[in-house]
Short mmCIF file of the C-alpha atoms (twelve columns), coordinates in Angstrom:
data_MODEL
# 
_entry.id   MODEL 
# 
loop_
_atom_site.group_PDB 
_atom_site.id 
_atom_site.type_symbol 
_atom_site.label_atom_id 
_atom_site.label_alt_id 
_atom_site.label_comp_id 
_atom_site.label_asym_id 
_atom_site.label_seq_id 
_atom_site.Cartn_x 
_atom_site.Cartn_y 
_atom_site.Cartn_z 
_atom_site.pdbx_PDB_model_num 
ATOM 1   C CA . MET A 1   -26.052 -11.982 -10.976 1 
ATOM 2   C CA . LEU A 2   -29.432 -13.222 -12.135 1 
ATOM 3   C CA . GLY A 3   -29.659 -15.286 -15.315 1 
ATOM 4   C CA . ARG A 4   -31.655 -12.471 -16.910 1 
ATOM 5   C CA . ASP A 5   -28.806 -10.003 -16.477 1 
ATOM 6   C CA . HIS A 6   -26.165 -12.498 -17.541 1 
ATOM 7   C CA . ALA A 7   -28.098 -13.037 -20.780 1 
ATOM 8   C CA . LEU A 8   -28.443 -9.289  -21.345 1 
ATOM 9   C CA . SER A 9   -24.741 -8.689  -20.725 1 
ATOM 10  C CA . GLY A 10  -23.826 -11.437 -23.188 1 
ATOM 11  C CA . ALA A 11  -26.128 -10.008 -25.856 1 
ATOM 12  C CA . LEU A 12  -24.733 -6.540  -25.205 1 
ATOM 13  C CA . ALA A 13  -21.146 -7.752  -25.667 1 
ATOM 14  C CA . PHE A 14  -21.883 -9.105  -29.150 1 
ATOM 15  C CA . ALA A 15  -24.094 -6.209  -30.252 1 
ATOM 16  C CA . ALA A 16  -21.471 -3.688  -29.156 1 
ATOM 17  C CA . LEU A 17  -18.796 -5.470  -31.192 1 
ATOM 18  C CA . GLY A 18  -21.087 -6.093  -34.172 1 
ATOM 19  C CA . PRO A 19  -19.965 -3.052  -36.235 1 
ATOM 20  C CA . SER A 20  -16.253 -3.765  -35.754 1 
ATOM 21  C CA . LEU A 21  -16.819 -7.437  -36.649 1 
ATOM 22  C CA . HIS A 22  -18.865 -6.403  -39.727 1 
ATOM 23  C CA . VAL A 23  -21.727 -8.669  -38.667 1 
ATOM 24  C CA . THR A 24  -25.157 -7.655  -39.947 1 
ATOM 25  C CA . GLY A 25  -28.653 -8.967  -40.626 1 
ATOM 26  C CA . SER A 26  -29.464 -12.552 -39.702 1 
ATOM 27  C CA . HIS A 27  -25.900 -13.160 -38.537 1 
ATOM 28  C CA . LEU A 28  -26.207 -10.263 -36.090 1 
ATOM 29  C CA . ALA A 29  -29.515 -11.594 -34.763 1 
ATOM 30  C CA . ALA A 30  -28.110 -15.104 -34.368 1 
ATOM 31  C CA . GLY A 31  -24.963 -13.779 -32.688 1 
ATOM 32  C CA . VAL A 32  -26.877 -11.627 -30.208 1 
ATOM 33  C CA . LEU A 33  -29.173 -14.478 -29.204 1 
ATOM 34  C CA . LEU A 34  -26.372 -17.056 -29.044 1 
ATOM 35  C CA . THR A 35  -24.229 -14.780 -26.898 1 
ATOM 36  C CA . ALA A 36  -27.210 -14.149 -24.628 1 
ATOM 37  C CA . GLY A 37  -27.457 -17.905 -24.107 1 
ATOM 38  C CA . ALA A 38  -23.710 -18.214 -23.637 1 
ATOM 39  C CA . GLY A 39  -24.006 -15.508 -20.993 1 
ATOM 40  C CA . THR A 40  -25.711 -18.111 -18.795 1 
ATOM 41  C CA . LEU A 41  -23.388 -21.002 -19.742 1 
ATOM 42  C CA . PRO A 42  -20.865 -20.799 -16.851 1 
ATOM 43  C CA . ASP A 43  -23.727 -21.476 -14.436 1 
ATOM 44  C CA . ILE A 44  -24.024 -25.002 -15.868 1 
ATOM 45  C CA . ASP A 45  -22.058 -25.877 -12.703 1 
ATOM 46  C CA . HIS A 46  -25.188 -25.298 -10.572 1 
ATOM 47  C CA . PRO A 47  -28.174 -27.708 -10.855 1 
ATOM 48  C CA . ASP A 48  -30.732 -24.974 -10.082 1 
ATOM 49  C CA . SER A 49  -29.468 -22.377 -12.559 1 
ATOM 50  C CA . THR A 50  -31.427 -21.201 -15.604 1 
ATOM 51  C CA . ILE A 51  -29.401 -23.190 -18.113 1 
ATOM 52  C CA . SER A 52  -29.257 -26.337 -15.962 1 
ATOM 53  C CA . ARG A 53  -33.065 -26.544 -15.876 1 
ATOM 54  C CA . GLU A 54  -33.381 -26.279 -19.672 1 
ATOM 55  C CA . PHE A 55  -34.083 -29.876 -20.621 1 
ATOM 56  C CA . GLY A 56  -35.008 -31.414 -17.288 1 
ATOM 57  C CA . PHE A 57  -32.983 -34.298 -15.934 1 
ATOM 58  C CA . LEU A 58  -30.644 -34.307 -18.961 1 
ATOM 59  C CA . THR A 59  -29.150 -30.880 -18.307 1 
ATOM 60  C CA . GLN A 60  -29.445 -31.258 -14.538 1 
ATOM 61  C CA . ALA A 61  -27.453 -34.494 -14.662 1 
ATOM 62  C CA . PHE A 62  -24.855 -32.770 -16.821 1 
ATOM 63  C CA . ALA A 63  -24.784 -29.849 -14.356 1 
ATOM 64  C CA . TRP A 64  -24.175 -32.296 -11.504 1 
ATOM 65  C CA . LEU A 65  -21.214 -33.748 -13.407 1 
ATOM 66  C CA . VAL A 66  -19.796 -30.301 -14.217 1 
ATOM 67  C CA . ASP A 67  -20.198 -29.290 -10.586 1 
ATOM 68  C CA . ARG A 68  -18.059 -32.240 -9.482  1 
ATOM 69  C CA . LEU A 69  -15.410 -31.750 -12.167 1 
ATOM 70  C CA . SER A 70  -15.072 -27.981 -11.784 1 
ATOM 71  C CA . GLY A 71  -14.824 -27.836 -7.996  1 
ATOM 72  C CA . GLY A 72  -18.321 -26.495 -7.336  1 
ATOM 73  C CA . HIS A 73  -20.265 -23.381 -8.209  1 
ATOM 74  C CA . ARG A 74  -18.206 -20.359 -9.306  1 
ATOM 75  C CA . HIS A 75  -14.973 -22.265 -9.605  1 
ATOM 76  C CA . GLY A 76  -13.753 -23.894 -12.816 1 
ATOM 77  C CA . THR A 77  -16.515 -22.649 -15.100 1 
ATOM 78  C CA . HIS A 78  -15.974 -19.084 -13.856 1 
ATOM 79  C CA . SER A 79  -12.318 -18.935 -14.848 1 
ATOM 80  C CA . PHE A 80  -10.129 -18.565 -17.931 1 
ATOM 81  C CA . VAL A 81  -10.032 -22.351 -18.070 1 
ATOM 82  C CA . GLY A 82  -13.827 -22.431 -18.236 1 
ATOM 83  C CA . ILE A 83  -13.921 -19.902 -21.070 1 
ATOM 84  C CA . ALA A 84  -11.293 -21.916 -22.959 1 
ATOM 85  C CA . VAL A 85  -13.108 -25.246 -22.522 1 
ATOM 86  C CA . PHE A 86  -16.539 -23.933 -23.527 1 
ATOM 87  C CA . SER A 87  -15.078 -22.040 -26.502 1 
ATOM 88  C CA . ALA A 88  -13.016 -25.022 -27.641 1 
ATOM 89  C CA . GLY A 89  -16.141 -27.179 -27.534 1 
ATOM 90  C CA . ALA A 90  -18.039 -24.656 -29.662 1 
ATOM 91  C CA . LEU A 91  -15.111 -24.383 -32.090 1 
ATOM 92  C CA . ALA A 92  -14.932 -28.159 -32.446 1 
ATOM 93  C CA . ALA A 93  -18.700 -28.412 -32.985 1 
ATOM 94  C CA . GLY A 94  -18.636 -25.661 -35.600 1 
ATOM 95  C CA . SER A 95  -15.654 -27.152 -37.398 1 
ATOM 96  C CA . TYR A 96  -17.291 -30.585 -37.438 1 
ATOM 97  C CA . GLN A 97  -20.503 -29.037 -38.787 1 
ATOM 98  C CA . LEU A 98  -18.535 -27.333 -41.530 1 
ATOM 99  C CA . THR A 99  -17.190 -30.662 -42.793 1 
ATOM 100 C CA . ALA A 100 -20.752 -31.819 -43.552 1 
ATOM 101 C CA . HIS A 101 -21.119 -29.062 -46.153 1 
ATOM 102 C CA . LEU A 102 -17.637 -29.581 -47.530 1 
ATOM 103 C CA . THR A 103 -18.408 -33.251 -48.182 1 
ATOM 104 C CA . GLY A 104 -21.722 -32.482 -49.877 1 
ATOM 105 C CA . HIS A 105 -24.143 -33.518 -47.099 1 
ATOM 106 C CA . THR A 106 -26.852 -30.852 -47.346 1 
ATOM 107 C CA . VAL A 107 -29.915 -32.633 -45.883 1 
ATOM 108 C CA . PHE A 108 -28.802 -34.461 -42.758 1 
ATOM 109 C CA . SER A 109 -25.473 -35.527 -41.405 1 
ATOM 110 C CA . TRP A 110 -24.258 -36.564 -37.975 1 
ATOM 111 C CA . HIS A 111 -21.733 -33.775 -38.411 1 
ATOM 112 C CA . LEU A 112 -24.560 -31.340 -37.608 1 
ATOM 113 C CA . VAL A 113 -25.507 -32.912 -34.275 1 
ATOM 114 C CA . PRO A 114 -22.871 -31.420 -31.890 1 
ATOM 115 C CA . ALA A 115 -23.474 -27.900 -33.204 1 
ATOM 116 C CA . ALA A 116 -27.249 -28.410 -33.108 1 
ATOM 117 C CA . LEU A 117 -27.048 -29.461 -29.448 1 
ATOM 118 C CA . TYR A 118 -24.908 -26.445 -28.611 1 
ATOM 119 C CA . LEU A 119 -27.267 -24.120 -30.481 1 
ATOM 120 C CA . ALA A 120 -30.408 -25.585 -28.920 1 
ATOM 121 C CA . LEU A 121 -28.949 -25.227 -25.431 1 
ATOM 122 C CA . LEU A 122 -27.875 -21.620 -25.973 1 
ATOM 123 C CA . TYR A 123 -31.035 -20.468 -27.740 1 
ATOM 124 C CA . SER A 124 -33.285 -22.097 -25.149 1 
ATOM 125 C CA . ALA A 125 -31.239 -20.688 -22.273 1 
ATOM 126 C CA . ALA A 126 -31.448 -17.190 -23.747 1 
ATOM 127 C CA . LEU A 127 -35.217 -17.393 -24.212 1 
ATOM 128 C CA . ARG A 128 -35.751 -18.807 -20.729 1 
ATOM 129 C CA . ALA A 129 -33.476 -16.252 -19.051 1 
ATOM 130 C CA . LEU A 130 -35.187 -13.363 -20.860 1 
ATOM 131 C CA . HIS A 131 -38.671 -14.825 -20.207 1 
ATOM 132 C CA . ILE A 132 -39.478 -15.100 -23.914 1 
ATOM 133 C CA . GLY A 133 -41.667 -17.880 -25.295 1 
ATOM 134 C CA . GLY A 134 -43.046 -19.128 -21.987 1 
ATOM 135 C CA . HIS A 135 -43.533 -22.904 -21.895 1 
ATOM 136 C CA . HIS A 136 -42.729 -23.080 -25.599 1 
ATOM 137 C CA . GLY A 137 -39.326 -21.415 -25.218 1 
ATOM 138 C CA . ASP A 138 -37.405 -24.687 -25.374 1 
ATOM 139 C CA . LEU A 139 -39.257 -25.747 -28.534 1 
ATOM 140 C CA . LEU A 140 -38.500 -22.366 -30.079 1 
ATOM 141 C CA . GLY A 141 -34.849 -22.836 -29.125 1 
ATOM 142 C CA . ILE A 142 -34.708 -26.258 -30.776 1 
ATOM 143 C CA . GLY A 143 -36.435 -24.906 -33.876 1 
ATOM 144 C CA . GLY A 144 -33.997 -22.001 -34.015 1 
ATOM 145 C CA . ALA A 145 -31.092 -24.438 -33.731 1 
ATOM 146 C CA . VAL A 146 -32.357 -26.493 -36.684 1 
ATOM 147 C CA . VAL A 147 -32.842 -23.394 -38.846 1 
ATOM 148 C CA . THR A 148 -29.423 -22.020 -37.892 1 
ATOM 149 C CA . CYS A 149 -27.687 -25.302 -38.674 1 
ATOM 150 C CA . TYR A 150 -29.162 -25.551 -42.147 1 
ATOM 151 C CA . THR A 151 -28.662 -21.890 -43.001 1 
ATOM 152 C CA . ARG A 152 -25.134 -22.019 -41.518 1 
ATOM 153 C CA . TRP A 153 -25.596 -18.653 -39.793 1 
ATOM 154 C CA . ASP A 154 -23.468 -19.961 -36.927 1 
ATOM 155 C CA . LEU A 155 -20.595 -20.741 -39.302 1 
ATOM 156 C CA . LEU A 156 -19.949 -17.203 -40.460 1 
ATOM 157 C CA . LEU A 157 -16.163 -16.956 -40.240 1 
ATOM 158 C CA . ILE A 158 -15.113 -13.820 -38.385 1 
ATOM 159 C CA . PRO A 159 -11.499 -12.635 -38.807 1 
ATOM 160 C CA . LEU A 160 -9.639  -12.270 -35.514 1 
ATOM 161 C CA . TRP A 161 -5.954  -11.437 -35.902 1 
ATOM 162 C CA . HIS A 162 -4.488  -14.335 -37.930 1 
ATOM 163 C CA . TRP A 163 -7.487  -16.643 -37.532 1 
ATOM 164 C CA . HIS A 164 -11.030 -16.956 -38.827 1 
ATOM 165 C CA . VAL A 165 -13.374 -18.042 -36.042 1 
ATOM 166 C CA . PRO A 166 -16.923 -19.419 -36.508 1 
ATOM 167 C CA . LEU A 167 -19.606 -17.142 -35.090 1 
ATOM 168 C CA . LEU A 168 -20.700 -19.890 -32.666 1 
ATOM 169 C CA . ALA A 169 -17.256 -20.103 -31.034 1 
ATOM 170 C CA . LEU A 170 -16.924 -16.319 -30.768 1 
ATOM 171 C CA . ALA A 171 -20.403 -16.013 -29.265 1 
ATOM 172 C CA . VAL A 172 -19.592 -18.620 -26.617 1 
ATOM 173 C CA . ALA A 173 -16.305 -16.940 -25.683 1 
ATOM 174 C CA . LEU A 174 -17.905 -13.480 -25.432 1 
ATOM 175 C CA . GLY A 175 -20.893 -14.742 -23.467 1 
ATOM 176 C CA . CYS A 176 -18.771 -16.609 -20.935 1 
ATOM 177 C CA . ALA A 177 -16.437 -13.618 -20.510 1 
ATOM 178 C CA . ALA A 178 -19.437 -11.315 -19.997 1 
ATOM 179 C CA . HIS A 179 -20.835 -13.706 -17.393 1 
ATOM 180 C CA . ILE A 180 -17.607 -13.713 -15.413 1 
ATOM 181 C CA . ALA A 181 -17.331 -9.924  -15.636 1 
ATOM 182 C CA . GLY A 182 -20.870 -9.648  -14.279 1 
ATOM 183 C CA . ASP A 183 -20.146 -11.935 -11.348 1 
ATOM 184 C CA . GLU A 184 -17.028 -9.899  -10.607 1 
ATOM 185 C CA . LEU A 185 -19.352 -6.976  -9.856  1 
ATOM 186 C CA . THR A 186 -20.858 -8.954  -6.973  1 
ATOM 187 C CA . HIS A 187 -19.510 -9.625  -3.494  1 
ATOM 188 C CA . GLY A 188 -18.620 -13.204 -4.463  1 
ATOM 189 C CA . GLY A 189 -16.205 -12.415 -7.291  1 
ATOM 190 C CA . CYS A 190 -14.640 -15.094 -9.516  1 
ATOM 191 C CA . PRO A 191 -11.439 -17.186 -9.245  1 
ATOM 192 C CA . VAL A 192 -10.347 -16.429 -12.814 1 
ATOM 193 C CA . PHE A 193 -6.979  -18.181 -12.399 1 
ATOM 194 C CA . TRP A 194 -8.507  -21.451 -11.120 1 
ATOM 195 C CA . PRO A 195 -7.056  -24.066 -10.542 1 
ATOM 196 C CA . VAL A 196 -3.720  -22.283 -10.043 1 
ATOM 197 C CA . SER A 197 -5.259  -19.854 -7.574  1 
ATOM 198 C CA . GLY A 198 -8.594  -19.708 -5.767  1 
ATOM 199 C CA . HIS A 199 -8.359  -15.953 -5.201  1 
ATOM 200 C CA . GLU A 200 -11.642 -14.254 -6.112  1 
ATOM 201 C CA . PHE A 201 -11.253 -11.168 -8.268  1 
ATOM 202 C CA . HIS A 202 -13.605 -8.171  -8.418  1 
ATOM 203 C CA . LEU A 203 -13.988 -5.412  -11.000 1 
ATOM 204 C CA . VAL A 204 -15.032 -2.744  -8.510  1 
ATOM 205 C CA . PRO A 205 -14.073 -1.908  -4.913  1 
ATOM 206 C CA . ARG A 206 -16.144 -3.428  -2.112  1 
ATOM 207 C CA . PRO A 207 -18.443 -0.412  -1.506  1 
ATOM 208 C CA . LEU A 208 -19.593 -0.619  -5.140  1 
ATOM 209 C CA . GLN A 209 -20.100 -4.395  -5.244  1 
ATOM 210 C CA . ILE A 210 -23.692 -5.601  -5.537  1 
ATOM 211 C CA . THR A 211 -25.655 -8.475  -4.033  1 
ATOM 212 C CA . THR A 212 -27.476 -10.763 -6.468  1 
ATOM 213 C CA . ALA A 213 -31.215 -10.039 -6.886  1 
ATOM 214 C CA . LYS A 214 -31.134 -7.060  -4.538  1 
ATOM 215 C CA . MET A 215 -31.926 -3.407  -5.227  1 
ATOM 216 C CA . GLY A 216 -28.582 -2.593  -6.880  1 
ATOM 217 C CA . GLU A 217 -29.034 -5.271  -9.527  1 
ATOM 218 C CA . ASN A 218 -32.763 -4.804  -10.084 1 
ATOM 219 C CA . TRP A 219 -32.859 -1.010  -10.144 1 
ATOM 220 C CA . VAL A 220 -29.416 -0.050  -11.436 1 
ATOM 221 C CA . VAL A 221 -27.710 -2.876  -13.350 1 
ATOM 222 C CA . PHE A 222 -30.794 -4.261  -15.114 1 
ATOM 223 C CA . PRO A 223 -32.086 -0.926  -16.508 1 
ATOM 224 C CA . LEU A 224 -28.581 0.056   -17.633 1 
ATOM 225 C CA . LEU A 225 -28.151 -3.256  -19.460 1 
ATOM 226 C CA . VAL A 226 -31.517 -2.896  -21.223 1 
ATOM 227 C CA . VAL A 227 -30.789 0.662   -22.394 1 
ATOM 228 C CA . ALA A 228 -27.237 -0.207  -23.446 1 
ATOM 229 C CA . LEU A 229 -28.414 -3.274  -25.392 1 
ATOM 230 C CA . PHE A 230 -31.030 -1.305  -27.321 1 
ATOM 231 C CA . ALA A 231 -28.456 1.383   -28.109 1 
ATOM 232 C CA . ALA A 232 -25.876 -1.199  -29.239 1 
ATOM 233 C CA . VAL A 233 -28.360 -3.040  -31.484 1 
ATOM 234 C CA . TRP A 234 -29.559 0.273   -32.928 1 
ATOM 235 C CA . HIS A 235 -25.974 1.200   -33.777 1 
ATOM 236 C CA . ALA A 236 -25.105 -2.287  -35.080 1 
ATOM 237 C CA . THR A 237 -28.038 -2.158  -37.519 1 
ATOM 238 C CA . GLY A 238 -26.596 0.927   -39.162 1 
ATOM 239 C CA . HIS A 239 -28.295 3.729   -37.239 1 
ATOM 240 C CA . PRO A 240 -26.129 6.501   -35.794 1 
ATOM 241 C CA . LEU A 241 -26.243 7.031   -32.048 1 
# 
């Protein structure tokens, strides 16, 4: 799928769950945008993807490294292992950020840096994928990351079973899962059990599978995602459907 549709599907996943997670206001806005960015994150294994082109040679070099470590495009990052690694990184960054506030550092602390990098990457990827902000999208993403770090919107602890998970970690997990689900609608599928198995799984039978950037995605999937996202946000902000 195109980066645009991956971002929309990620945003939709969070907005749809917003009411059940009791997330509202600025936390809802941050979660929707972060999950939109995370919806492009698994494609960090491809040097020409939306998220890999974010910050020039820095993200492209990182994409090259991920490509080598994950076995190539649509392998490791498009599996349960990929979801776990990205989510664990976000959880560690959020937890490290939290310690800065617990120890009384309210202006600047190195504890904020990993989360700020994560946030800047996700915000900028979301804006770029959705064609918002133009050439200033990356600057807007960095600015949003700074604001989010100091307001701690990303650290809202959301109860999941016996745990309380920072919003950042949940957004990353949902976005990556939405990305993989989207790619499983295409002819390529995803090897979700990599590296144990390279079998590519699909969510729909072959006659219903789409080809990236062709008519099915542009004229069916994209409009449905836009309508569904608006409906989910409308509902999540307290309006009945």
